[in-house]
Amino acid sequence: MKQLYRIYDLYADGFRNMKIGKTLWTIIIIKLIIIFGVLKVFFFPDFLSEHATDGNKAGFVATEILKE
């Protein structure tokens, strides 16, 4: 348990003393939110709910996979 605390303390202390790193991590998090949040809505619509009948999503997927 003491070893886990020492590892945590090492990373926490390193993050506290970062100057440019905090800004870079903020930019990375903002970019991930944009990529996975905003772009998903516009470029990846919910195709399954539009084409499958009520409660038959598994059947629709099975027929699409087995189509030649």
CSV table of C-alpha atoms in Angstrom, one decimal:
chain,number,residue,atom,x,y,z
A,1,MET,CA,0.0,0.0,0.0
A,2,LYS,CA,2.9,2.3,0.8
A,3,GLN,CA,4.3,1.7,-2.7
A,4,LEU,CA,1.0,2.8,-4.3
A,5,TYR,CA,1.0,6.0,-2.3
A,6,ARG,CA,4.6,6.7,-3.4
A,7,ILE,CA,3.7,6.2,-7.1
A,8,TYR,CA,0.6,8.4,-6.7
A,9,ASP,CA,2.6,11.1,-4.9
A,10,LEU,CA,5.2,11.1,-7.7
A,11,TYR,CA,2.6,11.7,-10.4
A,12,ALA,CA,0.7,14.2,-8.4
A,13,ASP,CA,3.8,16.2,-7.6
A,14,GLY,CA,4.9,16.1,-11.2
A,15,PHE,CA,1.6,17.4,-12.4
A,16,ARG,CA,1.5,20.2,-9.8
A,17,ASN,CA,4.9,21.5,-11.0
A,18,MET,CA,4.1,21.5,-14.7
A,19,LYS,CA,3.8,24.9,-16.4
A,20,ILE,CA,3.3,24.2,-20.1
A,21,GLY,CA,2.0,20.7,-19.5
A,22,LYS,CA,-1.2,21.9,-18.0
A,23,THR,CA,-2.0,24.0,-21.0
A,24,LEU,CA,-1.2,21.1,-23.3
A,25,TRP,CA,-3.4,18.7,-21.3
A,26,THR,CA,-6.2,21.3,-21.5
A,27,ILE,CA,-5.9,21.5,-25.3
A,28,ILE,CA,-5.9,17.7,-25.6
A,29,ILE,CA,-9.0,17.4,-23.5
A,30,ILE,CA,-10.8,20.1,-25.5
A,31,LYS,CA,-9.9,18.3,-28.7
A,32,LEU,CA,-11.2,15.0,-27.5
A,33,ILE,CA,-14.5,16.5,-26.5
A,34,ILE,CA,-14.8,18.1,-29.9
A,35,ILE,CA,-13.8,14.8,-31.7
A,36,PHE,CA,-16.0,12.5,-29.7
A,37,GLY,CA,-18.9,14.8,-28.8
A,38,VAL,CA,-19.5,17.2,-31.7
A,39,LEU,CA,-18.3,15.3,-34.7
A,40,LYS,CA,-20.1,12.1,-33.7
A,41,VAL,CA,-23.4,13.9,-33.9
A,42,PHE,CA,-22.8,15.2,-37.4
A,43,PHE,CA,-20.8,12.4,-39.1
A,44,PHE,CA,-22.1,9.2,-37.3
A,45,PRO,CA,-25.9,9.2,-37.3
A,46,ASP,CA,-27.8,6.4,-35.5
A,47,PHE,CA,-28.2,4.2,-38.6
A,48,LEU,CA,-29.6,1.3,-36.7
A,49,SER,CA,-32.6,3.1,-35.2
A,50,GLU,CA,-33.5,4.6,-38.6
A,51,HIS,CA,-33.6,1.3,-40.5
A,52,ALA,CA,-34.5,-1.4,-38.0
A,53,THR,CA,-38.1,-2.0,-37.0
A,54,ASP,CA,-39.2,-1.7,-33.4
A,55,GLY,CA,-37.4,-4.3,-31.2
A,56,ASN,CA,-35.8,-6.1,-34.2
A,57,LYS,CA,-32.4,-4.5,-34.2
A,58,ALA,CA,-30.6,-7.9,-33.7
A,59,GLY,CA,-32.5,-9.3,-36.7
A,60,PHE,CA,-31.7,-6.3,-38.9
A,61,VAL,CA,-28.0,-6.6,-38.0
A,62,ALA,CA,-28.0,-10.4,-38.7
A,63,THR,CA,-29.6,-9.9,-42.1
A,64,GLU,CA,-27.2,-7.1,-43.1
A,65,ILE,CA,-24.1,-9.2,-42.1
A,66,LEU,CA,-25.3,-12.3,-44.0
A,67,LYS,CA,-26.3,-10.4,-47.2
A,68,GLU,CA,-24.1,-11.2,-50.2
